[in-house]
Short mmCIF file of C-alpha atoms in Angstrom, two decimals:
data_model
loop_
_atom_site.label_atom_id
_atom_site.label_comp_id
_atom_site.label_asym_id
_atom_site.label_seq_id
_atom_site.Cartn_x
_atom_site.Cartn_y
_atom_site.Cartn_z
CA MET A 1 0.10 0.01 0.06
CA VAL A 2 1.28 3.45 -0.84
CA PRO A 3 1.77 5.50 2.15
CA ARG A 4 -0.46 8.76 2.87
CA VAL A 5 1.66 11.74 3.48
CA THR A 6 0.54 14.99 4.74
CA PHE A 7 2.55 18.16 3.95
CA LEU A 8 2.74 21.90 4.28
CA SER A 9 2.81 23.75 1.10
CA LEU A 10 4.60 26.91 1.10
CA LEU A 11 3.95 29.13 -1.91
CA SER A 12 5.59 32.46 -2.53
CA LEU A 13 4.38 34.78 -5.31
CA LEU A 14 7.09 37.32 -5.40
CA LEU A 15 5.97 38.45 -8.74
CA PHE A 16 6.27 42.17 -8.36
CA LEU A 17 8.88 44.81 -7.87
CA SER A 18 8.22 48.20 -6.09
CA ARG A 19 9.34 50.40 -9.31
CA PRO A 20 7.06 52.28 -11.52
CA PRO A 21 6.02 50.97 -15.20
CA ILE A 22 8.72 53.52 -16.51
CA ILE A 23 11.94 53.09 -15.56
CA HIS A 24 14.03 56.09 -17.12
CA GLY A 25 13.21 55.12 -20.74
CA LYS A 26 14.25 51.32 -20.44
CA LYS A 27 12.01 48.60 -21.29
CA TYR A 28 9.72 47.28 -18.71
CA PRO A 29 11.47 44.31 -17.15
CA GLY A 30 9.60 40.84 -17.65
CA TYR A 31 10.04 40.07 -14.03
CA CYS A 32 7.41 42.94 -13.26
CA SER A 33 4.75 40.76 -14.62
CA LYS A 34 2.83 42.81 -17.46
CA PRO A 35 -0.78 41.50 -18.34
CA ASP A 36 0.60 39.12 -20.91
CA VAL A 37 2.99 37.53 -18.80
CA MET A 38 0.33 37.05 -16.05
CA ALA A 39 -2.04 35.21 -18.40
CA SER A 40 0.55 32.62 -19.08
CA ARG A 41 1.36 31.73 -15.34
CA SER A 42 0.00 29.08 -13.25
CA ILE A 43 0.66 27.16 -10.13
CA PRO A 44 2.70 23.88 -11.24
CA PRO A 45 1.16 20.73 -10.13
CA VAL A 46 2.91 18.38 -7.54
CA LEU A 47 4.65 15.30 -9.32
CA THR A 48 4.71 12.42 -7.18
CA GLU A 49 3.23 8.88 -7.03
CA THR A 50 3.02 9.13 -3.30
CA SER A 51 -0.57 9.96 -1.87
CA LEU A 52 -0.70 13.44 -0.59
CA GLU A 53 -3.07 15.68 1.20
CA LEU A 54 -2.71 19.21 1.15
CA LEU A 55 -3.06 20.85 4.64
CA GLN A 56 -2.13 24.43 4.20
CA VAL A 57 -0.96 26.98 1.88
CA HIS A 58 0.74 30.37 2.82
CA VAL A 59 0.83 32.73 0.13
CA LEU A 60 3.18 35.78 0.44
CA ILE A 61 2.87 38.33 -2.12
CA ARG A 62 4.19 41.94 -3.14
CA HIS A 63 1.94 44.74 -3.87
CA GLY A 64 1.24 45.42 -7.83
CA SER A 65 2.67 48.13 -10.04
CA ARG A 66 2.44 51.61 -7.97
CA THR A 67 3.40 55.26 -8.55
CA PRO A 68 6.79 56.43 -7.26
CA TYR A 69 7.18 56.50 -3.25
CA SER A 70 8.96 59.63 -3.25
CA ASP A 71 9.12 62.70 -5.33
CA TYR A 72 12.62 62.05 -6.90
CA TYR A 73 13.88 65.02 -9.10
CA CYS A 74 13.14 63.04 -12.23
CA TRP A 75 9.49 62.75 -11.30
CA SER A 76 8.76 66.33 -10.27
CA TYR A 77 5.86 67.87 -11.90
CA ASP A 78 4.96 71.64 -11.55
CA GLY A 79 1.46 71.27 -13.29
CA SER A 80 2.69 72.79 -16.68
CA VAL A 81 5.40 70.94 -18.37
CA ALA A 82 6.15 67.26 -17.29
CA PRO A 83 9.77 66.71 -16.78
CA ARG A 84 11.61 64.62 -19.50
CA GLY A 85 8.30 63.59 -21.27
CA ILE A 86 6.68 62.12 -18.23
CA ALA A 87 3.09 62.51 -17.81
CA PRO A 88 1.20 62.92 -14.60
CA TRP A 89 0.37 59.85 -12.72
CA ASN A 90 -3.41 59.10 -12.74
CA CYS A 91 -5.15 56.59 -10.69
CA ASP A 92 -8.92 57.30 -11.44
CA GLY A 93 -9.83 53.58 -11.51
CA VAL A 94 -8.63 52.70 -8.00
CA SER A 95 -9.84 55.76 -6.09
CA THR A 96 -13.03 54.95 -4.73
CA VAL A 97 -13.46 54.71 -1.13
CA MET A 98 -16.35 53.40 1.23
CA ALA A 99 -16.89 54.74 4.87
CA PRO A 100 -17.80 52.07 7.55
CA HIS A 101 -21.47 51.15 7.57
CA ASN A 102 -23.41 52.89 10.03
CA THR A 103 -25.80 50.27 11.27
CA SER A 104 -27.66 52.55 13.80
CA ALA A 105 -28.65 54.97 11.22
CA GLY A 106 -31.63 52.88 10.00
CA PHE A 107 -30.16 51.92 6.73
CA GLY A 108 -30.72 48.50 5.26
CA GLU A 109 -27.75 45.97 4.92
CA GLY A 110 -27.70 46.79 1.02
CA ASP A 111 -27.56 50.56 1.58
CA LEU A 112 -24.09 51.91 1.17
CA LEU A 113 -22.22 55.23 0.00
CA LEU A 114 -19.23 55.23 -2.08
CA PHE A 115 -17.20 58.19 -2.43
CA ASP A 116 -15.04 58.99 -5.42
CA LYS A 117 -11.92 61.25 -4.77
CA VAL A 118 -12.03 64.02 -7.58
CA TYR A 119 -8.77 65.97 -7.81
CA ASP A 120 -9.98 69.32 -8.88
CA ALA A 121 -9.30 71.17 -5.15
CA LEU A 122 -6.26 72.75 -6.44
CA SER A 123 -5.22 75.12 -9.60
CA PRO A 124 -1.82 75.17 -11.28
CA PRO A 125 0.95 76.07 -10.57
CA VAL A 126 -0.34 74.26 -7.37
CA THR A 127 -0.84 70.64 -8.09
CA ASN A 128 -1.02 67.13 -6.40
CA GLU A 129 2.67 66.10 -5.98
CA LEU A 130 2.71 63.54 -8.99
CA GLY A 131 0.65 66.02 -11.20
CA GLY A 132 -2.26 63.65 -11.49
CA THR A 133 -4.89 61.67 -9.57
CA CYS A 134 -2.37 59.51 -7.56
CA LEU A 135 -0.90 59.54 -4.27
CA VAL A 136 2.74 58.86 -3.79
CA GLY A 137 3.11 54.99 -3.68
CA GLU A 138 -0.22 54.38 -4.62
CA LEU A 139 -1.49 51.08 -6.47
CA LEU A 140 -1.95 51.76 -10.10
CA GLN A 141 -4.87 50.17 -12.21
CA GLU A 142 -2.18 47.85 -13.66
CA GLY A 143 -1.24 46.74 -9.93
CA TYR A 144 -4.82 46.10 -9.54
CA ASN A 145 -5.13 44.07 -12.59
CA GLN A 146 -2.08 41.87 -11.59
CA GLN A 147 -3.68 41.08 -8.27
CA VAL A 148 -6.92 40.00 -10.17
CA ALA A 149 -4.78 37.53 -11.74
CA ASN A 150 -2.91 36.26 -8.82
CA GLY A 151 -6.48 35.66 -7.40
CA ARG A 152 -7.41 33.61 -10.37
CA ILE A 153 -4.13 31.61 -10.39
CA LEU A 154 -4.66 30.60 -6.62
CA ARG A 155 -8.39 29.90 -7.25
CA ALA A 156 -7.50 27.52 -10.15
CA ALA A 157 -4.79 25.76 -8.19
CA TYR A 158 -6.64 25.33 -4.84
CA VAL A 159 -10.46 25.73 -5.30
CA GLU A 160 -11.32 24.78 -8.83
CA THR A 161 -8.89 22.17 -9.24
CA SER A 162 -9.82 18.50 -10.45
CA LYS A 163 -7.43 17.16 -7.89
CA ASP A 164 -9.18 16.21 -4.61
CA SER A 165 -5.46 16.10 -3.01
CA MET A 166 -4.87 19.68 -3.98
CA ARG A 167 -8.46 21.35 -3.16
CA LEU A 168 -8.33 23.48 -0.02
CA PHE A 169 -12.03 24.75 -0.28
CA ALA A 170 -14.70 22.77 -1.51
CA SER A 171 -16.63 25.94 -2.69
CA ALA A 172 -15.44 29.34 -3.95
CA ARG A 173 -17.94 31.11 -1.84
CA TYR A 174 -16.41 32.96 1.23
CA ALA A 175 -19.23 32.08 3.48
CA ASP A 176 -18.72 28.47 2.88
CA ARG A 177 -15.48 28.23 4.54
CA PRO A 178 -15.27 25.25 6.90
CA TYR A 179 -14.44 27.35 9.84
CA GLU A 180 -13.52 31.05 10.54
CA ARG A 181 -9.82 30.84 10.97
CA SER A 182 -9.59 28.54 7.82
CA ALA A 183 -8.24 31.67 5.62
CA ARG A 184 -6.55 34.66 7.36
CA PHE A 185 -5.39 37.73 5.72
CA ARG A 186 -2.54 40.06 6.93
CA GLY A 187 -1.24 43.14 5.23
CA ASP A 188 0.98 46.48 6.02
CA ASP A 189 -1.21 49.38 6.65
CA GLN A 190 -0.52 51.06 3.38
CA GLN A 191 -2.94 51.81 0.53
CA ARG A 192 -0.71 49.86 -1.98
CA THR A 193 -0.68 46.91 0.13
CA LEU A 194 -4.07 46.79 1.33
CA LEU A 195 -5.71 47.07 -1.87
CA SER A 196 -3.39 44.51 -3.58
CA GLY A 197 -4.36 41.79 -0.95
CA GLN A 198 -7.87 42.70 -0.63
CA THR A 199 -8.13 42.56 -4.56
CA LEU A 200 -6.55 39.22 -4.58
CA VAL A 201 -8.86 37.63 -2.06
CA SER A 202 -11.79 39.30 -3.90
CA SER A 203 -10.61 37.50 -7.18
CA LEU A 204 -10.06 34.05 -5.15
CA PHE A 205 -13.32 34.16 -3.44
CA ASP A 206 -17.24 34.89 -4.14
CA ALA A 207 -19.42 36.92 -2.00
CA ASP A 208 -23.16 36.53 -1.58
CA GLY A 209 -24.44 39.91 -0.50
CA ARG A 210 -22.45 42.24 1.91
CA VAL A 211 -19.45 40.30 3.53
CA VAL A 212 -17.18 41.91 5.75
CA VAL A 213 -13.67 40.21 5.90
CA PRO A 214 -11.32 40.57 8.90
CA TRP A 215 -7.96 42.05 7.49
CA HIS A 216 -5.24 41.95 10.11
CA THR A 217 -2.69 44.79 9.82
CA ALA A 218 -0.21 47.39 11.65
CA ASP A 219 1.47 50.43 10.97
#
């Protein structure tokens, strides 16, 4: 009889660097995971004749593509002429925020207010630091798309897989987890890291109605 072995799978998705998409006019590095590169990626299967049971997966990710973290001289922008041909940084697709739900106000569970940041409070020559609608170090739309792809890769490998021994969750619905701590999420308290992780989880799991997911963090 082939022995049954249990194991701990440690998965590290260190797919992203913290540099901006344009690096002093040089070609975008392949390891920064452009969309066409992400589309070709998957988690390889475990090749063994031994019977295995997947007990746990640890996923370590880096945030997706972001804006420059500091206003280096080459990124400075005074609202008129972009230096060295670099255009303002815009993050319109990832700027919507939501306040905590106020259950004491008499609203129903499905009633929410969303707030979209509109960067029109300043006039040239006074502008946002990066010249557009992005904060320094903010996740870009491309970074958001990278994490959506990461979530789909994990979902295919550990939820929708046809191999019973590699399936962590019987259902993709977050509410169907077998117990509360069967999935735990942690991220540093920065916009780019929180949004990266939460985007990945939103791509990994489905939600029915309004679901609040605990997210563990610290400054």
